CSV table of C-alpha atoms and ligand atoms in Angstrom, one decimal:
chain,number,residue,atom,x,y,z
A,1,MET,CA,327.8,231.5,-53.9
A,2,VAL,CA,324.6,232.5,-55.8
A,3,THR,CA,322.2,234.4,-54.2
A,4,PHE,CA,318.8,233.4,-54.6
A,5,GLU,CA,315.5,233.8,-53.1
A,6,VAL,CA,313.4,230.7,-52.2
A,7,ASP,CA,309.5,230.4,-52.1
A,8,LEU,CA,309.1,228.2,-49.2
A,9,SER,CA,305.6,227.4,-49.9
A,10,GLY,CA,307.0,225.0,-52.5
A,11,ILE,CA,308.4,222.9,-50.0
A,12,ASN,CA,306.4,220.8,-47.4
A,13,PRO,CA,306.6,222.4,-44.0
A,14,VAL,CA,307.8,219.2,-42.2
A,15,TYR,CA,311.2,219.4,-44.2
A,16,ARG,CA,311.8,223.2,-43.9
A,17,PRO,CA,313.8,222.9,-40.7
A,18,PHE,CA,316.2,220.5,-42.5
A,19,LEU,CA,317.0,222.7,-45.3
A,20,LYS,CA,320.3,223.8,-43.5
A,21,ASP,CA,320.8,220.8,-41.3
A,22,GLU,CA,324.5,220.1,-40.7
A,23,HIS,CA,324.7,216.6,-39.0
A,24,ARG,CA,327.1,214.3,-40.8
A,25,TYR,CA,324.4,211.6,-41.1
A,26,GLN,CA,321.0,212.4,-41.9
A,27,LEU,CA,318.3,209.9,-42.6
A,28,TYR,CA,314.8,210.6,-44.2
A,29,PHE,CA,312.8,207.7,-44.2
A,30,GLY,CA,308.9,206.7,-43.8
A,31,GLY,CA,306.1,205.9,-45.9
A,32,SER,CA,305.7,205.9,-49.7
A,33,SER,CA,304.9,209.4,-51.5
A,34,SER,CA,305.9,211.5,-48.2
A,35,GLY,CA,307.9,213.8,-50.3
A,36,LYS,CA,311.2,212.8,-49.2
A,37,SER,CA,312.8,212.5,-52.8
A,38,CYS,CA,311.3,215.8,-53.7
A,39,PHE,CA,312.6,217.6,-50.9
A,40,LEU,CA,316.1,216.0,-51.1
A,41,ALA,CA,316.2,217.0,-54.8
A,42,THR,CA,315.1,220.5,-54.0
A,43,ARG,CA,317.6,220.8,-51.3
A,44,ALA,CA,320.4,219.5,-53.6
A,45,VAL,CA,319.8,222.3,-56.0
A,46,LEU,CA,319.8,224.9,-53.4
A,47,ASP,CA,323.0,223.4,-51.8
A,48,ALA,CA,324.7,223.4,-55.2
A,49,LEU,CA,323.9,227.2,-55.6
A,50,GLN,CA,325.4,227.5,-52.2
A,51,GLY,CA,328.7,226.2,-53.4
A,52,ARG,CA,328.3,222.4,-52.2
A,53,ASN,CA,329.3,219.6,-54.5
A,54,ILE,CA,327.0,216.8,-54.3
A,55,LEU,CA,327.0,213.1,-55.4
A,56,ILE,CA,323.7,211.1,-55.8
A,57,VAL,CA,323.8,207.7,-55.9
A,58,ARG,CA,321.6,204.7,-56.1
A,59,LYS,CA,322.6,200.9,-56.1
A,60,VAL,CA,321.7,200.5,-59.9
A,61,GLN,CA,323.1,203.0,-62.3
A,62,ARG,CA,320.1,202.7,-64.6
A,63,THR,CA,317.5,203.4,-62.2
A,64,LEU,CA,319.0,206.8,-61.6
A,65,HIS,CA,317.8,208.7,-64.7
A,66,ALA,CA,314.1,207.9,-64.2
A,67,SER,CA,314.2,208.8,-60.5
A,68,CYS,CA,316.8,211.2,-59.0
A,69,TRP,CA,318.0,212.8,-62.3
A,70,ASN,CA,314.4,213.7,-63.2
A,71,GLU,CA,313.7,214.6,-59.7
A,72,VAL,CA,316.5,217.2,-59.6
A,73,LEU,CA,315.7,218.8,-63.0
A,74,LYS,CA,312.2,219.2,-61.8
A,75,ALA,CA,313.3,220.8,-58.6
A,76,ALA,CA,315.6,223.2,-60.5
A,77,ARG,CA,312.5,224.1,-62.8
A,78,ARG,CA,310.2,224.4,-59.8
A,79,LEU,CA,312.7,226.8,-58.2
A,80,ARG,CA,313.1,228.7,-61.3
A,81,ALA,CA,316.8,228.1,-61.1
A,82,ALA,CA,317.1,225.9,-64.2
A,83,GLY,CA,318.7,228.5,-66.2
A,84,LEU,CA,321.5,228.8,-63.6
A,85,PHE,CA,322.8,225.4,-64.3
A,86,ARG,CA,324.6,223.9,-67.3
A,87,VAL,CA,323.0,220.4,-67.9
A,88,ASN,CA,325.0,217.4,-69.4
A,89,ARG,CA,322.8,214.5,-69.8
A,90,THR,CA,325.4,212.2,-71.1
A,91,ASP,CA,327.6,212.3,-68.1
A,92,MET,CA,324.7,213.1,-65.8
A,93,THR,CA,326.2,216.4,-64.4
A,94,LEU,CA,324.5,219.7,-63.4
A,95,THR,CA,327.0,222.4,-63.0
A,96,VAL,CA,326.4,225.9,-61.6
A,97,LYS,CA,327.4,228.2,-64.5
A,98,ARG,CA,328.8,231.0,-62.0
A,99,THR,CA,330.8,228.8,-59.8
A,100,GLY,CA,331.6,225.4,-61.1
A,101,ALA,CA,329.7,223.7,-58.1
A,102,GLN,CA,328.2,220.4,-59.3
A,103,ILE,CA,325.7,217.9,-58.6
A,104,LEU,CA,326.9,214.6,-59.9
A,105,PHE,CA,325.2,211.2,-60.3
A,106,ALA,CA,326.3,207.5,-60.1
A,107,GLY,CA,325.3,204.0,-59.8
A,108,LEU,CA,327.1,201.9,-57.2
A,109,ASP,CA,327.4,199.1,-59.9
A,110,ASP,CA,329.4,201.7,-62.0
A,111,VAL,CA,332.4,201.1,-59.8
A,112,GLU,CA,334.9,202.8,-62.0
A,113,LYS,CA,332.7,205.9,-62.3
A,114,ILE,CA,332.4,205.9,-58.3
A,115,LYS,CA,336.0,205.6,-57.9
A,116,SER,CA,337.0,208.4,-60.1
A,117,ILE,CA,334.2,210.8,-59.6
A,118,THR,CA,335.3,214.2,-58.7
A,119,PRO,CA,333.7,217.6,-58.8
A,120,LEU,CA,335.2,220.3,-61.1
A,121,THR,CA,336.1,222.6,-58.3
A,122,GLY,CA,336.9,221.9,-54.6
A,123,SER,CA,335.7,218.5,-52.9
A,124,LEU,CA,332.7,216.5,-52.6
A,125,THR,CA,330.8,217.9,-49.6
A,126,ASP,CA,327.7,215.7,-49.7
A,127,VAL,CA,326.4,212.3,-50.7
A,128,TRP,CA,322.9,211.4,-51.0
A,129,ILE,CA,322.0,207.7,-51.1
A,130,GLU,CA,318.5,207.4,-52.5
A,131,GLU,CA,316.7,204.1,-51.6
A,132,ALA,CA,319.4,203.5,-49.2
A,133,THR,CA,318.1,200.0,-48.1
A,134,GLU,CA,319.1,198.7,-51.5
A,135,CYS,CA,322.8,199.3,-50.5
A,136,THR,CA,325.0,197.1,-48.3
A,137,ARG,CA,326.6,198.4,-45.2
A,138,ASP,CA,330.0,198.2,-47.2
A,139,ASP,CA,328.7,200.4,-49.9
A,140,PHE,CA,327.7,203.1,-47.3
A,141,LYS,CA,331.1,202.8,-45.7
A,142,GLN,CA,333.0,203.4,-49.0
A,143,LEU,CA,330.8,206.5,-49.9
A,144,ASP,CA,331.3,207.9,-46.7
A,145,LYS,CA,335.1,207.6,-47.2
A,146,ARG,CA,334.6,209.7,-50.4
A,147,LEU,CA,333.9,212.8,-48.4
A,148,ARG,CA,337.5,214.0,-47.8
A,149,GLY,CA,339.6,216.6,-48.7
A,150,PRO,CA,339.3,220.5,-47.3
A,151,SER,CA,336.0,222.4,-47.7
A,152,ALA,CA,334.3,225.3,-46.1
A,153,PHE,CA,331.2,223.0,-45.7
A,154,SER,CA,330.3,220.6,-43.3
A,155,LYS,CA,330.4,217.1,-44.9
A,156,ARG,CA,327.3,215.2,-44.9
A,157,VAL,CA,325.8,211.7,-46.0
A,158,THR,CA,322.1,211.6,-46.7
A,159,LEU,CA,320.0,208.5,-46.7
A,160,SER,CA,316.6,208.1,-47.9
A,161,PHE,CA,314.6,205.0,-48.0
A,162,ASN,CA,311.3,203.1,-47.1
A,163,PRO,CA,311.8,201.1,-44.1
A,164,THR,CA,312.0,197.2,-44.7
A,165,TRP,CA,312.7,194.8,-41.8
A,166,ARG,CA,314.1,195.5,-38.4
A,167,ASP,CA,317.3,193.4,-38.8
A,168,HIS,CA,318.5,195.7,-41.8
A,169,TRP,CA,321.9,197.2,-41.2
A,170,LEU,CA,320.5,200.7,-41.4
A,171,PHE,CA,318.0,199.7,-38.4
A,172,ARG,CA,320.9,198.3,-36.5
A,173,ASP,CA,323.5,201.2,-37.2
A,174,PHE,CA,321.4,204.2,-36.7
A,175,PHE,CA,318.0,203.6,-34.7
A,176,SER,CA,319.5,202.7,-31.2
A,177,GLY,CA,318.3,206.2,-30.0
A,178,TRP,CA,315.1,205.9,-31.8
A,179,ALA,CA,311.8,205.8,-30.0
A,180,GLU,CA,308.5,204.8,-31.5
A,181,GLU,CA,305.3,206.6,-30.7
A,182,GLY,CA,304.1,205.8,-27.2
A,183,GLU,CA,307.5,205.0,-26.0
A,184,ALA,CA,309.6,207.4,-23.9
A,185,ALA,CA,312.0,209.6,-25.8
A,186,ARG,CA,315.5,208.7,-25.1
A,187,THR,CA,317.7,211.2,-23.3
A,188,GLY,CA,321.3,212.1,-23.6
A,189,PRO,CA,323.8,214.6,-24.3
A,190,GLN,CA,322.6,216.7,-27.4
A,191,VAL,CA,319.8,214.4,-28.0
A,192,ARG,CA,316.5,215.8,-29.2
A,193,ALA,CA,313.8,213.3,-29.9
A,194,VAL,CA,310.3,213.1,-30.7
A,195,PRO,CA,309.0,209.6,-30.4
A,196,GLY,CA,307.7,208.3,-33.8
A,197,ARG,CA,308.6,211.4,-35.7
A,198,SER,CA,312.4,212.5,-35.3
A,199,TYR,CA,315.6,212.0,-33.4
A,200,SER,CA,318.9,213.7,-33.6
A,201,ASP,CA,322.2,213.5,-31.5
A,202,ALA,CA,325.6,215.0,-32.2
A,203,ARG,CA,326.3,212.5,-35.2
A,204,VAL,CA,322.9,211.5,-36.6
A,205,SER,CA,319.6,213.1,-37.4
A,206,ILE,CA,316.5,211.1,-38.4
A,207,LEU,CA,313.3,212.2,-39.7
A,208,ARG,CA,310.0,210.0,-40.4
A,209,THR,CA,307.5,211.2,-42.7
A,210,THR,CA,304.3,209.8,-44.2
A,211,TYR,CA,301.9,210.7,-47.1
A,212,ARG,CA,300.1,212.8,-44.4
A,213,ASP,CA,303.1,215.1,-44.5
A,214,ASN,CA,302.8,215.8,-48.2
A,215,ARG,CA,300.7,218.7,-49.2
A,216,PHE,CA,301.2,218.0,-52.8
A,217,LEU,CA,299.3,214.7,-53.0
A,218,THR,CA,296.1,214.2,-54.8
A,219,ALA,CA,292.9,212.8,-53.1
A,220,ASP,CA,293.4,209.6,-55.2
A,221,ASP,CA,297.0,209.1,-54.1
A,222,ARG,CA,295.9,209.4,-50.5
A,223,ARG,CA,293.0,206.8,-50.9
A,224,ALA,CA,295.4,204.3,-52.7
A,225,LEU,CA,297.6,204.3,-49.7
A,226,GLU,CA,295.0,204.3,-47.1
A,227,GLU,CA,293.2,201.4,-48.7
A,228,GLU,CA,296.3,199.1,-48.9
A,229,ALA,CA,295.2,195.5,-48.0
A,230,SER,CA,298.4,193.8,-47.3
A,231,GLY,CA,299.6,194.2,-43.6
A,232,TYR,CA,303.2,194.4,-44.5
A,233,TYR,CA,302.7,197.0,-47.3
A,234,TYR,CA,300.4,199.0,-45.1
A,235,THR,CA,302.8,199.0,-42.2
A,236,VAL,CA,305.8,200.0,-44.3
A,237,TYR,CA,304.5,202.2,-47.2
A,238,THR,CA,301.4,203.6,-45.5
A,239,LEU,CA,302.6,204.0,-42.0
A,240,GLY,CA,306.4,204.2,-42.7
A,241,GLN,CA,307.2,201.9,-40.0
A,242,TRP,CA,309.9,199.1,-39.6
A,243,GLY,CA,308.4,195.5,-40.3
A,244,ALA,CA,309.0,192.6,-37.7
A,245,ARG,CA,310.8,189.8,-39.4
A,246,GLY,CA,308.9,187.1,-37.7
A,247,ASP,CA,306.3,186.6,-40.3
A,248,ALA,CA,308.4,186.8,-43.6
A,249,VAL,CA,308.4,183.6,-45.4
A,250,PHE,CA,311.9,183.9,-46.8
A,251,THR,CA,314.8,185.3,-44.6
A,252,ASN,CA,317.4,183.3,-46.3
A,253,TRP,CA,318.1,185.6,-49.1
A,254,ARG,CA,320.5,188.8,-49.9
A,255,VAL,CA,321.3,191.1,-52.7
A,256,ALA,CA,324.5,191.0,-54.7
A,257,ASP,CA,325.9,192.6,-57.7
A,258,LEU,CA,326.2,189.5,-59.8
A,259,THR,CA,327.9,191.3,-62.6
A,260,ARG,CA,330.9,191.8,-60.3
A,261,GLU,CA,330.7,188.5,-58.2
A,262,PRO,CA,329.3,186.1,-60.6
A,263,PRO,CA,328.1,182.6,-59.6
A,264,PRO,CA,330.7,179.8,-60.2
A,265,ASP,CA,331.1,178.7,-63.8
A,266,SER,CA,329.4,175.8,-65.3
A,267,LEU,CA,326.2,176.0,-62.9
A,268,ARG,CA,323.0,174.7,-64.5
A,269,VAL,CA,320.6,177.5,-65.8
A,270,TYR,CA,316.8,177.3,-65.4
A,271,TYR,CA,314.0,179.3,-66.4
A,272,GLY,CA,310.5,179.6,-64.9
A,273,LEU,CA,307.3,181.6,-66.1
A,274,ASP,CA,304.1,182.9,-64.3
A,275,PHE,CA,301.5,184.0,-66.6
A,276,GLY,CA,299.8,187.4,-66.0
A,277,PHE,CA,297.9,189.8,-68.0
A,278,ALA,CA,296.2,193.1,-67.2
A,279,ARG,CA,297.2,194.0,-63.7
A,280,ASP,CA,299.2,191.2,-62.8
A,281,PRO,CA,302.5,191.0,-64.8
A,282,SER,CA,303.9,188.1,-66.8
A,283,ALA,CA,307.1,187.1,-64.7
A,284,CYS,CA,309.8,185.2,-66.0
A,285,VAL,CA,313.1,184.2,-63.8
A,286,ARG,CA,316.7,183.1,-65.0
A,287,CYS,CA,318.4,181.3,-62.3
A,288,GLU,CA,321.3,179.1,-61.7
A,289,LEU,CA,321.6,176.3,-58.9
A,290,ASP,CA,324.7,175.5,-57.1
A,291,ARG,CA,323.4,172.4,-55.6
A,292,LYS,CA,326.7,171.4,-53.6
A,293,ASN,CA,326.8,174.8,-51.7
A,294,ARG,CA,323.0,175.0,-51.6
A,295,ARG,CA,322.6,178.4,-53.4
A,296,VAL,CA,320.4,179.8,-55.9
A,297,TYR,CA,321.4,182.8,-57.9
A,298,VAL,CA,318.4,184.8,-59.4
A,299,THR,CA,320.5,186.6,-62.1
A,300,HIS,CA,317.9,188.1,-64.4
A,301,THR,CA,314.2,188.8,-64.3
A,302,LEU,CA,311.4,189.9,-66.7
A,303,CYS,CA,308.3,191.3,-65.3
A,304,GLU,CA,305.7,193.2,-67.6
A,305,ALA,CA,302.0,193.6,-67.6
A,306,GLY,CA,299.6,194.0,-70.4
A,307,LEU,CA,301.5,191.7,-72.8
A,308,VAL,CA,299.7,189.8,-75.4
A,309,VAL,CA,300.9,186.2,-76.1
A,310,TRP,CA,302.9,187.3,-79.2
A,311,GLU,CA,304.5,190.0,-77.4
A,312,LEU,CA,305.3,187.9,-74.5
A,313,ALA,CA,306.9,185.3,-76.9
A,314,GLU,CA,309.1,187.9,-78.4
A,315,ARG,CA,310.3,189.0,-75.0
A,316,LEU,CA,310.9,185.4,-73.8
A,317,LYS,CA,312.9,184.6,-77.0
A,318,ALA,CA,315.1,187.6,-76.4
A,319,PHE,CA,315.4,186.6,-72.4
A,320,ALA,CA,315.9,183.0,-72.8
A,321,GLY,CA,316.7,182.0,-76.4
A,322,ARG,CA,316.0,178.3,-76.9
A,323,ALA,CA,316.3,177.4,-73.4
A,324,ARG,CA,313.3,175.4,-71.8
A,325,ILE,CA,311.0,177.6,-69.7
A,326,VAL,CA,308.7,176.0,-67.1
A,327,CYS,CA,305.5,177.6,-67.0
A,328,ASP,CA,302.2,177.8,-64.7
A,329,SER,CA,300.3,174.9,-65.8
A,330,ALA,CA,296.8,176.7,-65.2
A,331,ASP,CA,297.1,178.1,-68.6
A,332,PRO,CA,297.7,175.2,-71.2
A,333,ARG,CA,296.5,177.2,-74.1
A,334,CYS,CA,299.1,180.0,-73.4
A,335,ILE,CA,301.8,177.4,-73.3
A,336,ALA,CA,300.5,175.7,-76.5
A,337,GLU,CA,300.6,179.2,-78.4
A,338,LEU,CA,304.1,180.1,-76.9
A,339,ARG,CA,305.3,177.0,-78.4
A,340,GLN,CA,303.9,177.5,-81.8
A,341,LEU,CA,305.7,180.9,-81.6
A,342,GLY,CA,309.0,179.3,-80.9
A,343,VAL,CA,309.4,179.3,-77.2
A,344,ARG,CA,310.2,176.0,-75.6
A,345,ALA,CA,307.6,176.4,-72.9
A,346,THR,CA,306.7,173.2,-70.6
A,347,PRO,CA,304.0,173.0,-68.2
A,348,ALA,CA,305.0,172.8,-64.4
A,349,ARG,CA,303.6,169.5,-62.8
A,350,LYS,CA,302.2,171.1,-59.7
A,351,GLY,CA,301.0,168.5,-57.2
A,352,PRO,CA,298.4,169.3,-54.6
A,353,ASP,CA,301.0,170.6,-52.1
A,354,SER,CA,303.4,172.1,-54.7
A,355,LEU,CA,303.2,175.6,-53.2
A,356,MET,CA,304.1,174.6,-49.7
A,357,HIS,CA,306.7,172.1,-50.8
A,358,GLY,CA,308.4,174.6,-53.3
A,359,ILE,CA,308.6,177.1,-50.4
A,360,GLN,CA,310.0,174.6,-48.2
A,361,TRP,CA,312.5,173.7,-50.6
A,362,LEU,CA,313.7,177.1,-51.3
A,363,ARG,CA,313.9,177.8,-47.8
A,364,GLY,CA,316.6,175.2,-47.6
A,365,TYR,CA,318.9,177.2,-50.0
A,366,GLN,CA,320.4,180.6,-50.0
A,367,ILE,CA,318.8,182.8,-52.4
A,368,ILE,CA,321.4,185.4,-53.9
A,369,VAL,CA,319.6,188.0,-56.1
A,370,ASP,CA,321.4,190.3,-58.7
A,371,ALA,CA,320.7,194.0,-57.5
A,372,ALA,CA,319.2,194.9,-60.9
A,373,CYS,CA,316.3,192.4,-60.2
A,374,THR,CA,314.6,194.9,-58.1
A,375,ASP,CA,311.0,193.4,-58.7
A,376,MET,CA,312.2,190.3,-57.2
A,377,ILE,CA,313.8,192.0,-54.2
A,378,ARG,CA,310.6,193.8,-53.3
A,379,GLU,CA,308.5,190.6,-53.7
A,380,LEU,CA,311.0,188.6,-51.4
A,381,GLY,CA,310.9,191.5,-48.9
A,382,ALA,CA,307.2,191.4,-48.6
A,383,TYR,CA,306.4,187.8,-48.7
A,384,CYS,CA,304.6,186.9,-45.6
A,385,TRP,CA,302.6,184.4,-44.1
A,386,LYS,CA,298.8,184.7,-44.0
A,387,GLU,CA,297.7,186.2,-40.4
A,388,GLY,CA,294.9,184.4,-38.5
A,389,VAL,CA,295.6,181.0,-39.7
A,390,SER,CA,294.1,178.8,-36.8
A,391,ASP,CA,294.1,175.4,-38.3
A,392,GLY,CA,297.8,175.0,-38.0
A,393,ASN,CA,298.6,175.2,-41.6
A,394,PRO,CA,300.5,178.2,-42.7
A,395,THR,CA,299.8,179.5,-46.0
A,396,PRO,CA,301.6,182.6,-47.7
A,397,ARG,CA,299.6,185.7,-48.4
A,398,ARG,CA,299.2,185.4,-52.4
A,399,GLY,CA,299.3,188.5,-54.6
A,400,ASP,CA,302.7,190.1,-55.2
A,401,ASP,CA,304.4,186.8,-55.7
A,402,HIS,CA,304.8,186.6,-59.5
A,403,LEU,CA,308.4,186.1,-59.7
A,404,ILE,CA,308.6,183.9,-56.6
A,405,ASP,CA,306.2,181.6,-58.4
A,406,ALA,CA,308.2,181.6,-61.3
A,407,LEU,CA,311.2,180.7,-59.3
A,408,ARG,CA,309.4,177.7,-57.9
A,409,TYR,CA,308.4,176.5,-61.3
A,410,ALA,CA,312.0,177.1,-62.8
A,411,LEU,CA,313.4,174.8,-60.0
A,412,GLU,CA,310.4,172.4,-59.8
A,413,SER,CA,312.6,169.4,-61.5
A,414,GLU,CA,314.9,169.7,-58.4
A,415,GLN,CA,312.5,169.4,-56.0
A,416,THR,CA,312.4,165.7,-56.0
A,417,ARG,CA,310.7,164.6,-52.9
A,418,ARG,CA,307.1,165.1,-54.1
A,419,VAL,CA,305.1,163.6,-51.2
A,420,ALA,CA,302.1,165.8,-50.1
A,421,THR,CA,303.0,166.7,-46.5
A,422,LEU,CA,301.1,168.9,-44.2
A,423,HIS,CA,303.3,171.7,-42.9
A,424,SER,CA,302.8,172.6,-39.2
A,425,ARG,CA,303.3,176.3,-38.1
A,426,LYS,CA,305.9,175.1,-36.0
A,427,GLU,CA,307.8,173.7,-38.9
A,428,VAL,CA,308.0,176.7,-40.7
A,429,GLY,CA,309.1,178.9,-37.5
A,430,LEU,CA,305.7,180.5,-36.7
B,501,LIG,N1,307.7,220.0,-53.0
B,501,LIG,C1,306.8,219.5,-53.9
B,501,LIG,N2,306.1,220.2,-55.0
B,501,LIG,C2,305.4,219.7,-55.7
B,501,LIG,N3,305.1,218.1,-55.7
B,501,LIG,C3,305.7,217.7,-54.6
B,501,LIG,C4,306.4,218.1,-53.8
B,501,LIG,N4,306.8,217.1,-52.9
B,501,LIG,C5,306.2,216.0,-53.3
B,501,LIG,N5,305.2,216.4,-54.4
B,501,LIG,C6,304.6,215.4,-55.0
B,501,LIG,O1,304.4,214.2,-54.2
B,501,LIG,C7,304.7,212.9,-54.9
B,501,LIG,C8,305.5,212.1,-54.0
B,501,LIG,O2,306.6,212.7,-53.4
B,501,LIG,P1,308.1,211.9,-53.5
B,501,LIG,O3,308.3,211.2,-54.5
B,501,LIG,O4,309.2,212.9,-53.1
B,501,LIG,O5,307.9,211.0,-52.3
B,501,LIG,P2,308.9,209.8,-51.4
B,501,LIG,O6,308.6,210.1,-50.1
B,501,LIG,O7,310.0,209.8,-52.2
B,501,LIG,O8,308.1,208.5,-52.1
B,501,LIG,P3,308.8,207.1,-52.1
B,501,LIG,O9,309.0,206.5,-50.7
B,501,LIG,O10,307.5,206.4,-52.8
B,501,LIG,O11,309.9,207.4,-53.0
B,501,LIG,C9,305.7,213.6,-56.0
B,501,LIG,O12,305.8,212.7,-57.1
B,501,LIG,C10,305.1,214.9,-56.5
B,501,LIG,O13,303.9,214.7,-57.4
B,502,LIG,MG1,311.3,208.6,-53.4
């Protein structure tokens, strides 16, 4: 163990009681910018100095560097402990110089690394799964099993995430004892609960935090969260609450690692593009259609704001080569320019009812999204019907739906029944 003095003023008070929490399963969830990642990175550094060996994982390996890896390095510097570690950027490992205890990083998509990863000394004592809602229940079970072997430390799996929908496996597996604010707290052996805030029993501890718990936010950060206009985003990212599924447009989708379980061979490939510019990204989708089994595979996405036409053309040529790309027809000039620049862009036909028709068509398929398409996963998760539609015609809330639009355009030629129909709320399940 390395003796080390910690300045607690650098840690948000709400998290301090959890610095030494020993529960096997620990869930830190809630709103965006509530300080979860910063706290857990800080704790990982302190724990490694105590002799714990910690594995930090996310679903997709290439997202680790910009998130957890940097968080942990920043935390070590904040604690003035960076000099106590040997840092290997290539392998993504931090090793305590005096003891050999380690912080290791791996993506769940790097199967070989996950299987073989072992600390330099002793056994793994901790797994921290960041953005745990990206992972399947099976991923979690596999990681839980990695915590074996003798150790003087208790073994712990820590999960951090923003909530999503209540039918997520995390909610089903861990929140049966959880009470929301205003509900009566559950009682039971070893249960300690503050409704809406925390819950713990012999096995699990859960803490919910929001931006209000984070002392280190600027006034601008707070305002952005308080002024969030979308109901779903406000619920999930500002208040840190689980959303109810009833108003989701798409529930017929799931995430898979399509590099490991690729779609069947010889499916036809489609590309669709939605134009954006300053704030809105230009969004392009590559998908494959399995008509027989009624499946759409979203294999790759491209989503980037601020591109001028020639830059977009370069990106599209790298993304789709000479394949045909069906584009938003609202911008014929962009399409003409892309064609001049060597992109096989064609306009979508877009009838008067094409939005609802495309949505209803997609709802008839199972949509399987590759885990690396995180923007698409976010859009599908947040796509809701507009509230307060009283005339019987449901419409989705527009805004964060660029890739979904691109997906509709991509598969437009497949949506053959192009009659203008009025869709009732009942028909879409509202
Ligand atoms: N202990 C701290 N010291 C300094 N800054 C902090 C600390 N905790 C949080 N912050 C600041 O608050 C910001 C948000 O914190 P953090 O990223 O940990 O939130 P989060 O709950 O993980 O958010 P999200 O749900 O969006 O991932 C950080 O980028 C950092 O600027
Ligand atoms: Mg975070």
